[in-house]
mmCIF file of C-alpha atoms in Angstrom:
data_model
loop_
_atom_site.group_PDB
_atom_site.id
_atom_site.type_symbol
_atom_site.label_atom_id
_atom_site.label_comp_id
_atom_site.label_asym_id
_atom_site.label_seq_id
_atom_site.Cartn_x
_atom_site.Cartn_y
_atom_site.Cartn_z
ATOM 1 C CA UNK A 1 -3.236 27.468 6.268
ATOM 2 C CA UNK A 2 -4.247 25.240 3.364
ATOM 3 C CA UNK A 3 -1.198 23.467 1.846
ATOM 4 C CA UNK A 4 -0.536 23.556 -1.881
ATOM 5 C CA UNK A 5 -2.054 20.699 -3.864
ATOM 6 C CA UNK A 6 -1.128 18.924 -7.055
ATOM 7 C CA UNK A 7 -3.422 20.051 -9.880
ATOM 8 C CA UNK A 8 -3.290 17.986 -13.066
ATOM 9 C CA UNK A 9 -4.979 18.233 -16.458
ATOM 10 C CA UNK A 10 -6.316 14.970 -17.873
ATOM 11 C CA UNK A 11 -6.508 13.855 -21.502
ATOM 12 C CA UNK A 12 -9.842 15.649 -21.949
ATOM 13 C CA UNK A 13 -8.304 18.935 -20.819
ATOM 14 C CA UNK A 14 -10.127 18.883 -17.467
ATOM 15 C CA UNK A 15 -8.328 19.928 -14.298
ATOM 16 C CA UNK A 16 -8.349 17.631 -11.283
ATOM 17 C CA UNK A 17 -7.367 18.685 -7.780
ATOM 18 C CA UNK A 18 -5.111 16.027 -6.301
ATOM 19 C CA UNK A 19 -3.218 15.325 -3.094
ATOM 20 C CA UNK A 20 -1.204 17.793 -1.070
ATOM 21 C CA UNK A 21 2.131 18.400 -2.810
ATOM 22 C CA UNK A 22 4.571 16.180 -0.880
ATOM 23 C CA UNK A 23 7.533 18.194 -2.180
ATOM 24 C CA UNK A 24 6.249 21.250 -0.323
ATOM 25 C CA UNK A 25 4.435 19.797 2.703
ATOM 26 C CA UNK A 26 5.932 16.739 4.418
ATOM 27 C CA UNK A 27 3.711 13.686 4.529
ATOM 28 C CA UNK A 28 3.303 13.739 8.296
ATOM 29 C CA UNK A 29 1.808 17.238 8.098
ATOM 30 C CA UNK A 30 -1.316 18.576 6.484
ATOM 31 C CA UNK A 31 -4.903 17.310 6.379
ATOM 32 C CA UNK A 32 -5.679 13.744 7.437
ATOM 33 C CA UNK A 33 -7.860 12.898 4.447
ATOM 34 C CA UNK A 34 -7.407 9.703 2.457
ATOM 35 C CA UNK A 35 -4.131 9.961 0.495
ATOM 36 C CA UNK A 36 -4.161 13.663 1.507
ATOM 37 C CA UNK A 37 -6.806 14.290 -1.163
ATOM 38 C CA UNK A 38 -9.130 17.303 -1.040
ATOM 39 C CA UNK A 39 -12.425 17.142 0.803
ATOM 40 C CA UNK A 40 -15.613 17.048 -1.239
ATOM 41 C CA UNK A 41 -16.419 20.617 -0.159
ATOM 42 C CA UNK A 42 -13.109 21.797 -1.660
ATOM 43 C CA UNK A 43 -13.870 20.684 -5.230
ATOM 44 C CA UNK A 44 -16.643 21.584 -7.670
ATOM 45 C CA UNK A 45 -17.693 17.979 -8.233
ATOM 46 C CA UNK A 46 -16.645 14.498 -7.130
ATOM 47 C CA UNK A 47 -16.377 11.466 -9.416
ATOM 48 C CA UNK A 48 -15.145 9.098 -6.707
ATOM 49 C CA UNK A 49 -15.934 9.729 -3.039
ATOM 50 C CA UNK A 50 -13.908 8.012 -0.326
ATOM 51 C CA UNK A 51 -16.133 7.917 2.735
ATOM 52 C CA UNK A 52 -15.629 6.544 6.227
ATOM 53 C CA UNK A 53 -18.327 4.559 7.995
ATOM 54 C CA UNK A 54 -17.126 4.339 11.623
ATOM 55 C CA UNK A 55 -19.710 1.817 12.833
ATOM 56 C CA UNK A 56 -18.948 -1.494 14.570
ATOM 57 C CA UNK A 57 -21.993 -2.357 16.668
ATOM 58 C CA UNK A 58 -22.530 -5.482 14.564
ATOM 59 C CA UNK A 59 -19.367 -7.327 15.597
ATOM 60 C CA UNK A 60 -19.483 -10.784 17.159
ATOM 61 C CA UNK A 61 -15.985 -10.850 18.681
ATOM 62 C CA UNK A 62 -13.420 -8.047 18.997
ATOM 63 C CA UNK A 63 -14.727 -4.515 18.571
ATOM 64 C CA UNK A 64 -12.753 -1.455 17.442
ATOM 65 C CA UNK A 65 -13.417 -1.166 13.700
ATOM 66 C CA UNK A 66 -15.252 2.082 14.450
ATOM 67 C CA UNK A 67 -11.778 3.594 14.559
ATOM 68 C CA UNK A 68 -10.839 2.049 11.214
ATOM 69 C CA UNK A 69 -11.590 4.926 8.802
ATOM 70 C CA UNK A 70 -9.255 7.439 10.421
ATOM 71 C CA UNK A 71 -6.580 4.771 10.929
ATOM 72 C CA UNK A 72 -6.664 3.925 7.218
ATOM 73 C CA UNK A 73 -6.534 7.618 6.350
ATOM 74 C CA UNK A 74 -3.418 8.054 8.488
ATOM 75 C CA UNK A 75 -1.908 4.941 6.917
ATOM 76 C CA UNK A 76 -2.522 6.342 3.429
ATOM 77 C CA UNK A 77 -0.188 9.340 3.766
ATOM 78 C CA UNK A 78 2.577 7.647 1.760
ATOM 79 C CA UNK A 79 0.433 6.858 -1.283
ATOM 80 C CA UNK A 80 1.525 8.564 -4.501
ATOM 81 C CA UNK A 81 -0.512 9.785 -7.506
ATOM 82 C CA UNK A 82 0.771 7.354 -10.166
ATOM 83 C CA UNK A 83 -0.105 3.650 -10.053
ATOM 84 C CA UNK A 84 2.615 1.889 -12.090
ATOM 85 C CA UNK A 85 0.973 -1.535 -11.831
ATOM 86 C CA UNK A 86 -1.960 -0.101 -13.805
ATOM 87 C CA UNK A 87 -0.016 2.576 -15.701
ATOM 88 C CA UNK A 88 -2.655 5.007 -14.512
ATOM 89 C CA UNK A 89 -2.951 8.197 -12.468
ATOM 90 C CA UNK A 90 -6.364 7.809 -10.855
ATOM 91 C CA UNK A 91 -6.418 11.220 -9.157
ATOM 92 C CA UNK A 92 -5.645 12.985 -12.445
ATOM 93 C CA UNK A 93 -8.167 11.088 -14.568
ATOM 94 C CA UNK A 94 -11.200 11.555 -12.291
ATOM 95 C CA UNK A 95 -11.851 13.879 -9.369
ATOM 96 C CA UNK A 96 -11.355 11.877 -6.185
ATOM 97 C CA UNK A 97 -12.182 13.448 -2.837
ATOM 98 C CA UNK A 98 -12.707 12.523 0.802
ATOM 99 C CA UNK A 99 -16.374 12.807 1.829
ATOM 100 C CA UNK A 100 -15.719 12.538 5.560
ATOM 101 C CA UNK A 101 -17.743 10.048 7.596
ATOM 102 C CA UNK A 102 -21.276 8.670 7.528
ATOM 103 C CA UNK A 103 -22.537 8.541 11.093
ATOM 104 C CA UNK A 104 -24.806 5.755 12.316
ATOM 105 C CA UNK A 105 -26.482 5.314 15.698
ATOM 106 C CA UNK A 106 -24.117 2.987 17.629
ATOM 107 C CA UNK A 107 -26.949 1.801 19.904
ATOM 108 C CA UNK A 108 -29.508 0.926 17.211
ATOM 109 C CA UNK A 109 -28.298 -1.253 14.333
ATOM 110 C CA UNK A 110 -31.423 -1.005 12.112
ATOM 111 C CA UNK A 111 -31.463 2.779 12.510
ATOM 112 C CA UNK A 112 -27.745 2.949 11.683
ATOM 113 C CA UNK A 113 -28.272 0.819 8.576
ATOM 114 C CA UNK A 114 -31.048 3.139 7.414
ATOM 115 C CA UNK A 115 -28.838 6.204 7.983
ATOM 116 C CA UNK A 116 -25.924 4.667 6.090
ATOM 117 C CA UNK A 117 -28.169 3.670 3.181
ATOM 118 C CA UNK A 118 -29.682 7.163 2.928
ATOM 119 C CA UNK A 119 -26.293 8.877 3.066
ATOM 120 C CA UNK A 120 -24.805 6.490 0.494
ATOM 121 C CA UNK A 121 -27.726 7.088 -1.879
ATOM 122 C CA UNK A 122 -27.189 10.825 -1.540
ATOM 123 C CA UNK A 123 -23.475 10.454 -2.324
ATOM 124 C CA UNK A 124 -24.214 8.275 -5.358
ATOM 125 C CA UNK A 125 -27.012 10.557 -6.543
ATOM 126 C CA UNK A 126 -25.031 12.405 -9.208
ATOM 127 C CA UNK A 127 -23.094 9.482 -10.714
ATOM 128 C CA UNK A 128 -20.498 9.554 -7.951
ATOM 129 C CA UNK A 129 -18.858 6.191 -7.244
ATOM 130 C CA UNK A 130 -18.340 5.411 -3.571
ATOM 131 C CA UNK A 131 -15.416 3.668 -1.888
ATOM 132 C CA UNK A 132 -16.288 3.146 1.772
ATOM 133 C CA UNK A 133 -13.900 2.463 4.642
ATOM 134 C CA UNK A 134 -15.436 0.672 7.636
ATOM 135 C CA UNK A 135 -16.407 -0.017 10.221
ATOM 136 C CA UNK A 136 -17.543 -3.617 10.478
ATOM 137 C CA UNK A 137 -19.054 -5.676 7.689
ATOM 138 C CA UNK A 138 -22.604 -4.770 8.689
ATOM 139 C CA UNK A 139 -22.150 -1.616 6.610
ATOM 140 C CA UNK A 140 -21.969 -3.619 3.367
ATOM 141 C CA UNK A 141 -25.726 -4.205 3.352
ATOM 142 C CA UNK A 142 -26.859 -0.554 3.268
ATOM 143 C CA UNK A 143 -24.097 0.274 0.787
ATOM 144 C CA UNK A 144 -25.216 -2.565 -1.507
ATOM 145 C CA UNK A 145 -28.812 -1.384 -1.154
ATOM 146 C CA UNK A 146 -27.730 2.052 -2.338
ATOM 147 C CA UNK A 147 -25.795 0.578 -5.276
ATOM 148 C CA UNK A 148 -28.763 -1.616 -6.176
ATOM 149 C CA UNK A 149 -31.116 1.371 -6.186
ATOM 150 C CA UNK A 150 -28.954 2.947 -8.872
ATOM 151 C CA UNK A 151 -27.720 -0.036 -10.899
ATOM 152 C CA UNK A 152 -30.230 -2.827 -10.329
ATOM 153 C CA UNK A 153 -29.009 -6.296 -9.386
ATOM 154 C CA UNK A 154 -25.284 -6.259 -8.796
ATOM 155 C CA UNK A 155 -22.494 -8.788 -9.110
ATOM 156 C CA UNK A 156 -20.558 -9.281 -5.898
ATOM 157 C CA UNK A 157 -16.966 -10.236 -5.204
ATOM 158 C CA UNK A 158 -16.576 -10.773 -1.475
ATOM 159 C CA UNK A 159 -13.015 -11.016 -0.154
ATOM 160 C CA UNK A 160 -13.164 -12.430 3.371
ATOM 161 C CA UNK A 161 -11.989 -15.208 5.635
ATOM 162 C CA UNK A 162 -15.650 -15.839 6.429
ATOM 163 C CA UNK A 163 -18.824 -16.474 4.440
ATOM 164 C CA UNK A 164 -20.923 -13.769 6.137
ATOM 165 C CA UNK A 165 -24.070 -15.539 4.942
ATOM 166 C CA UNK A 166 -25.231 -16.682 8.372
ATOM 167 C CA UNK A 167 -28.783 -15.994 9.503
ATOM 168 C CA UNK A 168 -28.803 -14.448 12.996
ATOM 169 C CA UNK A 169 -26.677 -13.925 16.088
ATOM 170 C CA UNK A 170 -28.603 -13.905 19.377
ATOM 171 C CA UNK A 171 -31.708 -13.336 17.286
ATOM 172 C CA UNK A 172 -30.257 -10.266 15.538
ATOM 173 C CA UNK A 173 -30.691 -10.290 11.755
ATOM 174 C CA UNK A 174 -28.269 -7.451 11.033
ATOM 175 C CA UNK A 175 -24.667 -8.132 12.069
ATOM 176 C CA UNK A 176 -21.277 -8.335 10.414
ATOM 177 C CA UNK A 177 -21.854 -12.052 9.767
ATOM 178 C CA UNK A 178 -25.191 -11.712 7.946
ATOM 179 C CA UNK A 179 -25.052 -8.966 5.254
ATOM 180 C CA UNK A 180 -24.858 -11.212 2.204
ATOM 181 C CA UNK A 181 -27.701 -13.489 3.309
ATOM 182 C CA UNK A 182 -29.869 -10.385 3.725
ATOM 183 C CA UNK A 183 -28.690 -9.120 0.316
ATOM 184 C CA UNK A 184 -29.796 -12.420 -1.233
ATOM 185 C CA UNK A 185 -33.170 -12.299 0.525
ATOM 186 C CA UNK A 186 -33.734 -8.704 -0.626
ATOM 187 C CA UNK A 187 -32.918 -9.488 -4.255
ATOM 188 C CA UNK A 188 -29.962 -7.123 -4.331
ATOM 189 C CA UNK A 189 -27.351 -9.486 -5.777
ATOM 190 C CA UNK A 190 -27.234 -11.333 -9.086
ATOM 191 C CA UNK A 191 -26.944 -14.930 -7.912
ATOM 192 C CA UNK A 192 -25.219 -15.933 -11.159
ATOM 193 C CA UNK A 193 -22.367 -13.540 -10.402
ATOM 194 C CA UNK A 194 -21.427 -13.808 -6.735
ATOM 195 C CA UNK A 195 -18.241 -15.263 -5.309
ATOM 196 C CA UNK A 196 -16.270 -15.433 -2.081
ATOM 197 C CA UNK A 197 -12.474 -15.072 -2.259
ATOM 198 C CA UNK A 198 -9.989 -16.089 0.437
ATOM 199 C CA UNK A 199 -12.462 -17.978 2.592
ATOM 200 C CA UNK A 200 -11.028 -20.358 5.191
ATOM 201 C CA UNK A 201 -11.293 -21.589 8.752
ATOM 202 C CA UNK A 202 -13.783 -23.652 10.754
ATOM 203 C CA UNK A 203 -17.550 -23.422 10.257
ATOM 204 C CA UNK A 204 -20.550 -24.309 12.426
ATOM 205 C CA UNK A 205 -21.389 -27.255 10.183
ATOM 206 C CA UNK A 206 -21.885 -28.425 6.609
ATOM 207 C CA UNK A 207 -25.177 -26.536 6.504
ATOM 208 C CA UNK A 208 -23.171 -23.299 6.305
ATOM 209 C CA UNK A 209 -21.806 -24.358 2.924
ATOM 210 C CA UNK A 210 -25.149 -25.777 1.784
ATOM 211 C CA UNK A 211 -26.934 -22.494 2.545
ATOM 212 C CA UNK A 212 -24.158 -20.474 0.933
ATOM 213 C CA UNK A 213 -24.448 -22.472 -2.281
ATOM 214 C CA UNK A 214 -28.240 -22.029 -2.197
ATOM 215 C CA UNK A 215 -27.673 -18.263 -2.233
ATOM 216 C CA UNK A 216 -25.627 -18.643 -5.429
ATOM 217 C CA UNK A 217 -22.117 -18.229 -4.055
ATOM 218 C CA UNK A 218 -19.054 -19.955 -5.424
ATOM 219 C CA UNK A 219 -15.926 -20.070 -3.279
ATOM 220 C CA UNK A 220 -12.259 -19.461 -4.039
ATOM 221 C CA UNK A 221 -10.566 -20.405 -0.781
ATOM 222 C CA UNK A 222 -7.215 -19.118 0.403
ATOM 223 C CA UNK A 223 -5.846 -22.582 -0.355
ATOM 224 C CA UNK A 224 -7.160 -22.263 -3.926
ATOM 225 C CA UNK A 225 -5.226 -19.009 -4.313
ATOM 226 C CA UNK A 226 -2.078 -20.742 -3.090
ATOM 227 C CA UNK A 227 -2.492 -23.854 -5.262
ATOM 228 C CA UNK A 228 -3.902 -22.332 -8.456
ATOM 229 C CA UNK A 229 -2.196 -18.937 -8.383
ATOM 230 C CA UNK A 230 -3.394 -15.386 -8.946
ATOM 231 C CA UNK A 231 -3.861 -15.640 -12.717
ATOM 232 C CA UNK A 232 -6.239 -18.602 -12.484
ATOM 233 C CA UNK A 233 -8.216 -16.897 -9.723
ATOM 234 C CA UNK A 234 -8.511 -13.679 -11.730
ATOM 235 C CA UNK A 235 -9.724 -15.623 -14.771
ATOM 236 C CA UNK A 236 -12.426 -17.324 -12.677
ATOM 237 C CA UNK A 237 -13.582 -14.038 -11.158
ATOM 238 C CA UNK A 238 -13.740 -12.247 -14.499
ATOM 239 C CA UNK A 239 -15.738 -15.079 -16.062
ATOM 240 C CA UNK A 240 -18.161 -15.098 -13.123
ATOM 241 C CA UNK A 241 -18.765 -11.327 -13.152
ATOM 242 C CA UNK A 242 -18.797 -10.652 -16.895
ATOM 243 C CA UNK A 243 -19.990 -7.153 -17.780
ATOM 244 C CA UNK A 244 -22.418 -6.780 -14.860
ATOM 245 C CA UNK A 245 -22.270 -3.818 -12.455
ATOM 246 C CA UNK A 246 -19.899 -5.011 -9.747
ATOM 247 C CA UNK A 247 -19.759 -4.390 -6.014
ATOM 248 C CA UNK A 248 -16.478 -5.337 -4.315
ATOM 249 C CA UNK A 249 -16.547 -5.936 -0.568
ATOM 250 C CA UNK A 250 -13.226 -6.625 1.140
ATOM 251 C CA UNK A 251 -12.884 -7.615 4.767
ATOM 252 C CA UNK A 252 -9.257 -7.043 5.718
ATOM 253 C CA UNK A 253 -9.254 -10.400 7.542
ATOM 254 C CA UNK A 254 -9.053 -12.016 4.099
ATOM 255 C CA UNK A 255 -5.346 -11.400 4.645
ATOM 256 C CA UNK A 256 -3.363 -13.695 6.895
ATOM 257 C CA UNK A 257 -2.921 -12.250 10.408
ATOM 258 C CA UNK A 258 0.792 -11.894 9.590
ATOM 259 C CA UNK A 259 -0.232 -9.237 7.056
ATOM 260 C CA UNK A 260 -3.281 -7.837 8.872
ATOM 261 C CA UNK A 261 -3.227 -8.414 12.633
ATOM 262 C CA UNK A 262 -5.484 -5.435 13.301
ATOM 263 C CA UNK A 263 -8.876 -7.003 12.782
ATOM 264 C CA UNK A 264 -11.691 -8.386 14.884
ATOM 265 C CA UNK A 265 -11.964 -12.032 13.773
ATOM 266 C CA UNK A 266 -8.535 -13.177 12.505
ATOM 267 C CA UNK A 267 -8.114 -16.614 10.926
ATOM 268 C CA UNK A 268 -4.820 -18.406 10.224
ATOM 269 C CA UNK A 269 -3.891 -19.459 6.693
ATOM 270 C CA UNK A 270 -4.884 -16.349 4.784
ATOM 271 C CA UNK A 271 -3.627 -14.839 1.555
ATOM 272 C CA UNK A 272 -0.876 -12.239 1.394
ATOM 273 C CA UNK A 273 -1.220 -8.524 0.746
ATOM 274 C CA UNK A 274 0.683 -9.032 -2.525
ATOM 275 C CA UNK A 275 -1.834 -11.655 -3.666
ATOM 276 C CA UNK A 276 -4.889 -9.573 -2.871
ATOM 277 C CA UNK A 277 -3.451 -6.509 -4.631
ATOM 278 C CA UNK A 278 -2.624 -8.552 -7.722
ATOM 279 C CA UNK A 279 -6.101 -10.093 -7.790
ATOM 280 C CA UNK A 280 -7.663 -6.635 -7.585
ATOM 281 C CA UNK A 281 -5.414 -5.364 -10.385
ATOM 282 C CA UNK A 282 -6.597 -8.297 -12.455
ATOM 283 C CA UNK A 283 -10.150 -6.917 -12.308
ATOM 284 C CA UNK A 284 -9.117 -4.028 -14.560
ATOM 285 C CA UNK A 285 -11.887 -3.131 -17.017
ATOM 286 C CA UNK A 286 -14.769 -4.557 -14.977
ATOM 287 C CA UNK A 287 -17.670 -2.240 -14.147
ATOM 288 C CA UNK A 288 -16.951 -1.528 -10.475
ATOM 289 C CA UNK A 289 -19.815 0.671 -9.226
ATOM 290 C CA UNK A 290 -19.116 0.739 -5.474
ATOM 291 C CA UNK A 291 -16.967 -1.002 -2.893
ATOM 292 C CA UNK A 292 -16.017 -1.224 0.746
ATOM 293 C CA UNK A 293 -12.963 -2.120 2.813
ATOM 294 C CA UNK A 294 -13.941 -3.109 6.326
ATOM 295 C CA UNK A 295 -12.963 -4.588 9.699
ATOM 296 C CA UNK A 296 -9.722 -2.671 10.305
ATOM 297 C CA UNK A 297 -9.426 -2.514 14.112
ATOM 298 C CA UNK A 298 -6.427 -0.305 14.942
ATOM 299 C CA UNK A 299 -6.208 -1.357 18.591
ATOM 300 C CA UNK A 300 -4.878 -4.724 17.389
ATOM 301 C CA UNK A 301 -2.668 -3.305 14.645
ATOM 302 C CA UNK A 302 1.109 -3.257 14.832
ATOM 303 C CA UNK A 303 3.307 -0.753 12.993
ATOM 304 C CA UNK A 304 0.289 0.116 10.796
ATOM 305 C CA UNK A 305 0.564 -3.241 8.987
ATOM 306 C CA UNK A 306 -3.201 -3.554 8.654
ATOM 307 C CA UNK A 307 -3.819 0.120 7.991
ATOM 308 C CA UNK A 308 -1.204 0.239 5.243
ATOM 309 C CA UNK A 309 -2.591 -2.906 3.595
ATOM 310 C CA UNK A 310 -6.113 -1.460 3.710
ATOM 311 C CA UNK A 311 -4.934 1.891 2.314
ATOM 312 C CA UNK A 312 -3.328 0.164 -0.663
ATOM 313 C CA UNK A 313 -6.477 -1.884 -1.252
ATOM 314 C CA UNK A 314 -8.539 1.326 -1.309
ATOM 315 C CA UNK A 315 -6.005 2.856 -3.731
ATOM 316 C CA UNK A 316 -6.322 -0.114 -6.107
ATOM 317 C CA UNK A 317 -10.117 0.048 -5.950
ATOM 318 C CA UNK A 318 -10.013 3.763 -6.764
ATOM 319 C CA UNK A 319 -7.711 2.942 -9.682
ATOM 320 C CA UNK A 320 -10.136 0.316 -11.011
ATOM 321 C CA UNK A 321 -13.064 2.728 -10.874
ATOM 322 C CA UNK A 322 -10.983 5.499 -12.430
ATOM 323 C CA UNK A 323 -9.903 3.241 -15.310
ATOM 324 C CA UNK A 324 -13.553 2.436 -15.919
ATOM 325 C CA UNK A 325 -15.509 -0.395 -17.460
ATOM 326 C CA UNK A 326 -14.052 -1.641 -20.696
ATOM 327 C CA UNK A 327 -10.457 -0.630 -19.996
ATOM 328 C CA UNK A 328 -7.952 -3.050 -21.460
ATOM 329 C CA UNK A 329 -7.542 -6.005 -19.131
ATOM 330 C CA UNK A 330 -3.798 -5.909 -19.731
ATOM 331 C CA UNK A 331 -2.227 -2.848 -18.111
ATOM 332 C CA UNK A 332 1.453 -2.185 -18.850
ATOM 333 C CA UNK A 333 4.125 -0.333 -16.906
ATOM 334 C CA UNK A 334 7.679 -1.347 -15.977
ATOM 335 C CA UNK A 335 9.439 -4.171 -14.199
ATOM 336 C CA UNK A 336 12.388 -6.554 -14.354
ATOM 337 C CA UNK A 337 14.050 -6.608 -17.788
ATOM 338 C CA UNK A 338 11.415 -4.287 -19.169
ATOM 339 C CA UNK A 339 8.536 -6.585 -18.278
ATOM 340 C CA UNK A 340 5.325 -5.033 -17.043
ATOM 341 C CA UNK A 341 5.413 -3.847 -13.448
ATOM 342 C CA UNK A 342 3.845 -6.523 -11.265
ATOM 343 C CA UNK A 343 4.453 -9.407 -13.665
ATOM 344 C CA UNK A 344 2.876 -10.787 -16.827
ATOM 345 C CA UNK A 345 -0.781 -10.875 -15.843
#
């Protein structure tokens, strides 16, 4: 029996089918879609498609991110329709739906990449924006290819403990540590508008940083976030991206293992979930065309800490896309003494 859903009318008088009504069906019951949203086959059209990509054959250490999409979906059951930090109801403004999973051959990485790219292009074919849940970071390359085919060269904000601009592992060109080097080589990214955020930890040598700079990347390390603060980081990111079409790729290991233990290559000294959410909120009004949240490995998660963090990241990304390019960069709501919810960004 299909549970009753929230149906809202937006400012243009258009009806949007939203999540299952939590006042009538308890959150632990009902369909296990992201935020309990409808499936794409249950709505007439989809403006934003949340899609799982359960592929992790490109990992270099701990596997298990293939189980990430469904774990994040389960962890999203407590999300609510109104985002007070953005003063926005993303599910009412645009039609958001769960597109299920893109399946890739787990025994053939190039074939899987081709399948993911083709499926992503099909999803994006009618102006649908895609928010993907991985899976390992290998999936970013075919998703960026699909975005590039529609929007041309894209700006890139890459939230990660690691650079992911290495060349090969054991001779393999396509792994979770190489997608952004391949994207540079293929001319997908605008090298004047690419940046890593939250990077930290040991490297193989100084050549890693030299190569990364050659590809156009600037780095905001986790220590930079701590020393300079969220507002300064947001200002740097906004200046770097400008009005270009933007792809956001977020590896959950950008968070400190205290906030996201359930991941394959954890590194000490990361940023907090509060910091990453505030940085994402600070991107309000940028032209986000597609994004991914990857590397959630539920076997290493505890009390859904990682899954919940990832679910909230996906929710903020959906909110950014729903707000759209050109939205006021200063979003009000409520907070202490009447101040805006989330502080004076």
